[in-house]
Amino acid sequence: MAKAAIPRRRVIGSAVGLLTLGALGTQRLRAERSLPRDDRAIRPPGAVAEALFLAACVRCGLCVQACPFDTLKLSTGKGDSPVAAGTPYFHARDVPCEMCESIPCQRACPTGALVSTLADIDDARMGVAWLSSPEGCYSFIGAARCDSCWRACPLQDSAITMQQGRTRLGGRFTPTVNDQVCTGCGLCEKACIAVEPAITVKASRDGQPAPHHA
Ligand code: SF4
Ligand code: SF4
Ligand code: SF4
């Protein structure tokens, strides 16, 4: 039996619908790319460069579900949730990334928004920690011999060292981050004993570089 002909108006309507959806998608991506950057909203390990990430991430939340530490959240796109709605991020001061060896968030991602080539969590580049508020650091101002950030770091003495020497504010030690090694996990930021953390992670939006170990 011959198939019933699809009314021409419906075909045109569908084509217009698809074009509209495509235009809306493009508009959405443009709008998302112009969102103000929140430098402390950190993408999960293995995230590709931001523009690619926004196109690849289907907002499924599987990475969030896979994270055993409730580190990751899906953005609501409002208030304290400054990245594009539906996309995953974390704030280190709330819950940092525990640098799981098996990287379950990345393994759960079905689209490549979190690259599967990240084989070693030590190669993740989610961001970089820095002494953003030296005047708030107990060691830097000489108020106490604190090394909480250094102790918390899983890559102690390679990602972060306590450099000895008189500081400009009268202290004797400066927490010093090696930005070539720091993963941006934020465990140092979480561990900072100051009310407002003196050391914070600046999120990377540049995407995952090639793994160091082939
Ligand atoms: S590496 Fe582990 S702790 Fe970090 S975001 Fe992924 S699942 Fe969560
Ligand atoms: S699993 Fe991948 S596609 Fe799904 S929300 Fe996470 S990053 Fe996006
Ligand atoms: S963010 Fe802090 S704890 Fe994590 S690797 Fe970098 S220096 Fe170490």
Tab-separated table of C-alpha atoms and ligand atoms in Angstrom:
chain	number	residue	atom	x	y	z
A	1	MET	CA	0.000	0.000	0.000
A	2	ALA	CA	1.311	3.437	-0.917
A	3	LYS	CA	2.336	5.563	2.044
A	4	ALA	CA	0.006	8.475	2.796
A	5	ALA	CA	1.475	11.697	1.438
A	6	ILE	CA	2.713	14.067	4.120
A	7	PRO	CA	0.923	17.387	3.701
A	8	ARG	CA	3.304	19.978	2.192
A	9	ARG	CA	2.371	22.525	4.882
A	10	ARG	CA	3.466	20.060	7.584
A	11	VAL	CA	6.824	19.478	5.822
A	12	ILE	CA	7.400	23.227	5.577
A	13	GLY	CA	6.280	23.610	9.197
A	14	SER	CA	8.769	20.928	10.331
A	15	ALA	CA	11.589	22.533	8.359
A	16	VAL	CA	10.780	25.926	9.888
A	17	GLY	CA	10.622	24.249	13.313
A	18	LEU	CA	14.056	22.687	12.843
A	19	LEU	CA	15.528	25.964	11.618
A	20	THR	CA	14.009	27.751	14.617
A	21	LEU	CA	15.417	25.124	16.984
A	22	GLY	CA	18.826	25.454	15.316
A	23	ALA	CA	18.683	29.238	15.617
A	24	LEU	CA	17.622	28.967	19.259
A	25	GLY	CA	20.501	26.539	19.898
A	26	THR	CA	22.971	28.964	18.304
A	27	GLN	CA	21.475	31.841	20.285
A	28	ARG	CA	21.743	29.807	23.476
A	29	LEU	CA	25.409	29.025	22.828
A	30	ARG	CA	26.133	32.704	22.034
A	31	ALA	CA	24.369	33.801	25.223
A	32	GLU	CA	26.196	31.202	27.310
A	33	ARG	CA	29.582	32.191	25.901
A	34	SER	CA	28.906	35.772	26.937
A	35	LEU	CA	28.056	34.812	30.544
A	36	PRO	CA	30.334	36.535	33.038
A	37	ARG	CA	33.139	34.171	34.006
A	38	ASP	CA	33.168	33.054	37.573
A	39	ASP	CA	36.793	32.258	38.103
A	40	ARG	CA	35.998	30.101	41.103
A	41	ALA	CA	33.412	27.869	39.423
A	42	ILE	CA	35.581	24.933	38.407
A	43	ARG	CA	34.759	22.398	35.683
A	44	PRO	CA	35.236	18.650	36.373
A	45	PRO	CA	38.538	16.974	35.478
A	46	GLY	CA	39.086	16.493	31.767
A	47	ALA	CA	36.760	19.300	30.636
A	48	VAL	CA	37.545	20.488	27.108
A	49	ALA	CA	37.932	24.201	26.299
A	50	GLU	CA	34.864	26.184	27.359
A	51	ALA	CA	33.319	26.866	23.927
A	52	LEU	CA	33.660	23.193	22.991
A	53	PHE	CA	32.442	22.158	26.409
A	54	LEU	CA	29.236	24.181	26.064
A	55	ALA	CA	28.577	22.545	22.699
A	56	ALA	CA	29.449	19.001	23.835
A	57	CYS	CA	27.845	18.884	27.277
A	58	VAL	CA	24.268	17.606	27.011
A	59	ARG	CA	23.524	18.509	30.660
A	60	CYS	CA	22.785	14.869	31.508
A	61	GLY	CA	24.236	15.094	35.030
A	62	LEU	CA	25.900	11.670	34.821
A	63	CYS	CA	29.220	13.125	36.011
A	64	VAL	CA	27.461	14.637	39.032
A	65	GLN	CA	25.812	11.303	39.872
A	66	ALA	CA	29.126	9.464	39.511
A	67	CYS	CA	31.052	11.725	41.894
A	68	PRO	CA	31.276	9.928	45.256
A	69	PHE	CA	32.006	13.122	47.184
A	70	ASP	CA	29.127	15.337	46.044
A	71	THR	CA	31.743	17.680	44.672
A	72	LEU	CA	29.978	18.367	41.405
A	73	LYS	CA	26.740	20.282	40.963
A	74	LEU	CA	24.682	21.141	37.936
A	75	SER	CA	24.325	24.869	37.571
A	76	THR	CA	20.891	26.402	37.876
A	77	GLY	CA	22.245	29.369	35.921
A	78	LYS	CA	21.203	31.749	38.700
A	79	GLY	CA	22.624	33.347	41.828
A	80	ASP	CA	25.530	31.360	43.220
A	81	SER	CA	25.535	29.202	40.106
A	82	PRO	CA	27.331	31.359	37.581
A	83	VAL	CA	28.164	28.973	34.740
A	84	ALA	CA	25.710	27.994	31.998
A	85	ALA	CA	22.518	26.375	33.310
A	86	GLY	CA	22.618	22.587	33.454
A	87	THR	CA	26.413	22.312	33.196
A	88	PRO	CA	28.576	20.781	35.933
A	89	TYR	CA	30.956	22.720	38.189
A	90	PHE	CA	32.220	22.885	41.741
A	91	HIS	CA	33.317	25.503	44.232
A	92	ALA	CA	36.454	24.322	46.012
A	93	ARG	CA	35.652	26.078	49.273
A	94	ASP	CA	32.363	24.141	49.483
A	95	VAL	CA	33.499	20.674	48.352
A	96	PRO	CA	36.837	20.288	46.540
A	97	CYS	CA	37.706	17.531	44.086
A	98	GLU	CA	39.231	14.544	45.893
A	99	MET	CA	41.221	13.570	42.801
A	100	CYS	CA	39.783	10.026	42.556
A	101	GLU	CA	42.284	7.746	40.869
A	102	SER	CA	39.575	6.176	38.694
A	103	ILE	CA	38.116	9.605	37.706
A	104	PRO	CA	34.487	8.340	37.818
A	105	CYS	CA	32.993	11.657	36.672
A	106	GLN	CA	35.034	11.628	33.491
A	107	ARG	CA	34.307	7.957	32.822
A	108	ALA	CA	30.573	8.611	33.130
A	109	CYS	CA	30.552	11.359	30.497
A	110	PRO	CA	28.920	10.037	27.300
A	111	THR	CA	29.829	12.908	24.993
A	112	GLY	CA	33.537	13.703	25.317
A	113	ALA	CA	32.831	16.972	27.145
A	114	LEU	CA	35.180	15.379	29.702
A	115	VAL	CA	37.933	13.843	27.578
A	116	SER	CA	38.542	10.122	27.861
A	117	THR	CA	42.269	10.658	27.188
A	118	LEU	CA	42.800	11.925	30.726
A	119	ALA	CA	44.258	8.726	32.150
A	120	ASP	CA	45.934	10.091	35.267
A	121	ILE	CA	44.126	12.481	37.619
A	122	ASP	CA	47.477	14.144	38.363
A	123	ASP	CA	47.369	15.437	34.780
A	124	ALA	CA	44.020	17.192	35.304
A	125	ARG	CA	44.161	20.955	34.858
A	126	MET	CA	40.893	22.180	36.358
A	127	GLY	CA	42.468	25.399	37.526
A	128	VAL	CA	45.443	26.756	39.420
A	129	ALA	CA	45.742	27.642	43.081
A	130	TRP	CA	47.405	30.916	44.096
A	131	LEU	CA	47.951	32.947	47.209
A	132	SER	CA	45.178	35.359	46.318
A	133	SER	CA	45.106	37.115	49.691
A	134	PRO	CA	48.631	37.155	51.215
A	135	GLU	CA	47.484	39.516	53.988
A	136	GLY	CA	44.997	36.816	55.076
A	137	CYS	CA	47.646	34.078	55.261
A	138	TYR	CA	48.795	33.393	58.824
A	139	SER	CA	52.230	32.243	57.696
A	140	PHE	CA	52.759	35.140	55.295
A	141	ILE	CA	51.978	37.767	57.957
A	142	GLY	CA	53.842	35.879	60.681
A	143	ALA	CA	50.808	35.376	62.942
A	144	ALA	CA	51.295	31.590	63.143
A	145	ARG	CA	53.279	28.790	61.546
A	146	CYS	CA	50.420	27.381	59.501
A	147	ASP	CA	50.871	24.922	56.656
A	148	SER	CA	47.317	23.553	56.315
A	149	CYS	CA	47.169	24.148	52.560
A	150	TRP	CA	50.465	22.352	52.005
A	151	ARG	CA	49.371	19.428	54.171
A	152	ALA	CA	46.089	19.066	52.270
A	153	CYS	CA	47.684	18.891	48.840
A	154	PRO	CA	47.813	15.397	47.264
A	155	LEU	CA	50.856	16.594	45.288
A	156	GLN	CA	52.656	18.020	48.289
A	157	ASP	CA	56.103	19.441	47.551
A	158	SER	CA	55.500	19.270	43.847
A	159	ALA	CA	52.299	21.308	43.336
A	160	ILE	CA	52.806	23.373	46.498
A	161	THR	CA	55.766	24.165	48.718
A	162	MET	CA	56.179	26.342	51.806
A	163	GLN	CA	58.951	28.655	50.733
A	164	GLN	CA	61.087	29.922	53.560
A	165	GLY	CA	62.228	33.541	53.707
A	166	ARG	CA	61.152	36.875	55.189
A	167	THR	CA	57.927	38.060	53.520
A	168	ARG	CA	56.983	41.703	52.933
A	169	LEU	CA	54.410	41.425	55.734
A	170	GLY	CA	56.861	40.053	58.283
A	171	GLY	CA	56.137	36.339	57.969
A	172	ARG	CA	58.662	33.602	57.313
A	173	PHE	CA	56.859	31.208	54.971
A	174	THR	CA	54.984	31.662	51.686
A	175	PRO	CA	52.729	28.932	50.274
A	176	THR	CA	53.957	28.757	46.696
A	177	VAL	CA	52.156	26.912	43.917
A	178	ASN	CA	53.810	25.367	40.874
A	179	ASP	CA	51.259	26.121	38.156
A	180	GLN	CA	52.766	23.446	35.899
A	181	VAL	CA	51.814	20.734	38.390
A	182	CYS	CA	48.763	22.014	40.292
A	183	THR	CA	45.567	20.241	39.200
A	184	GLY	CA	43.162	22.855	40.594
A	185	CYS	CA	41.507	20.323	42.886
A	186	GLY	CA	40.992	22.973	45.565
A	187	LEU	CA	41.892	20.825	48.570
A	188	CYS	CA	44.292	23.583	49.689
A	189	GLU	CA	41.549	26.225	49.413
A	190	LYS	CA	39.191	24.065	51.464
A	191	ALA	CA	41.881	23.499	54.118
A	192	CYS	CA	42.846	27.168	54.563
A	193	ILE	CA	42.175	28.115	58.183
A	194	ALA	CA	41.376	31.763	57.418
A	195	VAL	CA	37.698	32.747	57.426
A	196	GLU	CA	38.085	33.890	53.820
A	197	PRO	CA	40.602	31.530	52.194
A	198	ALA	CA	43.973	33.151	51.535
A	199	ILE	CA	44.714	30.572	48.864
A	200	THR	CA	42.101	30.039	46.147
A	201	VAL	CA	41.804	28.208	42.855
A	202	LYS	CA	41.317	30.173	39.669
A	203	ALA	CA	39.318	27.977	37.309
A	204	SER	CA	40.755	27.074	33.937
A	205	ARG	CA	38.541	27.361	30.860
A	206	ASP	CA	41.291	26.438	28.434
A	207	GLY	CA	40.577	22.736	28.188
A	208	GLN	CA	42.568	19.699	29.071
A	209	PRO	CA	46.126	19.740	27.719
A	210	ALA	CA	47.643	16.570	26.303
A	211	PRO	CA	48.415	14.092	29.092
A	212	HIS	CA	52.002	14.243	30.296
A	213	HIS	CA	52.353	10.482	30.380
A	214	ALA	CA	51.578	8.881	27.030
B	1	SF4	S1	37.652	13.121	40.344
B	1	SF4	FE1	36.329	12.220	41.894
B	1	SF4	S2	35.974	13.827	43.449
B	1	SF4	FE2	36.807	14.814	41.615
B	1	SF4	S3	34.961	15.508	40.565
B	1	SF4	FE3	35.550	13.504	39.691
B	1	SF4	S4	34.396	11.961	40.815
B	1	SF4	FE4	34.315	13.904	41.976
B	2	SF4	S1	28.450	13.718	31.984
B	2	SF4	FE1	29.384	14.976	30.352
B	2	SF4	S2	27.636	15.591	29.080
B	2	SF4	FE2	26.759	14.895	31.042
B	2	SF4	S3	26.620	16.798	32.341
B	2	SF4	FE3	28.624	15.846	32.776
B	2	SF4	S4	30.063	16.883	31.373
B	2	SF4	FE4	27.980	17.256	30.588
B	3	SF4	S1	44.727	23.012	44.002
B	3	SF4	FE1	45.954	23.118	45.887
B	3	SF4	S2	45.752	21.061	46.771
B	3	SF4	FE2	45.135	20.882	44.600
B	3	SF4	S3	47.012	20.319	43.492
B	3	SF4	FE3	46.862	22.579	43.446
B	3	SF4	S4	48.098	23.254	45.204
B	3	SF4	FE4	47.633	21.080	45.531
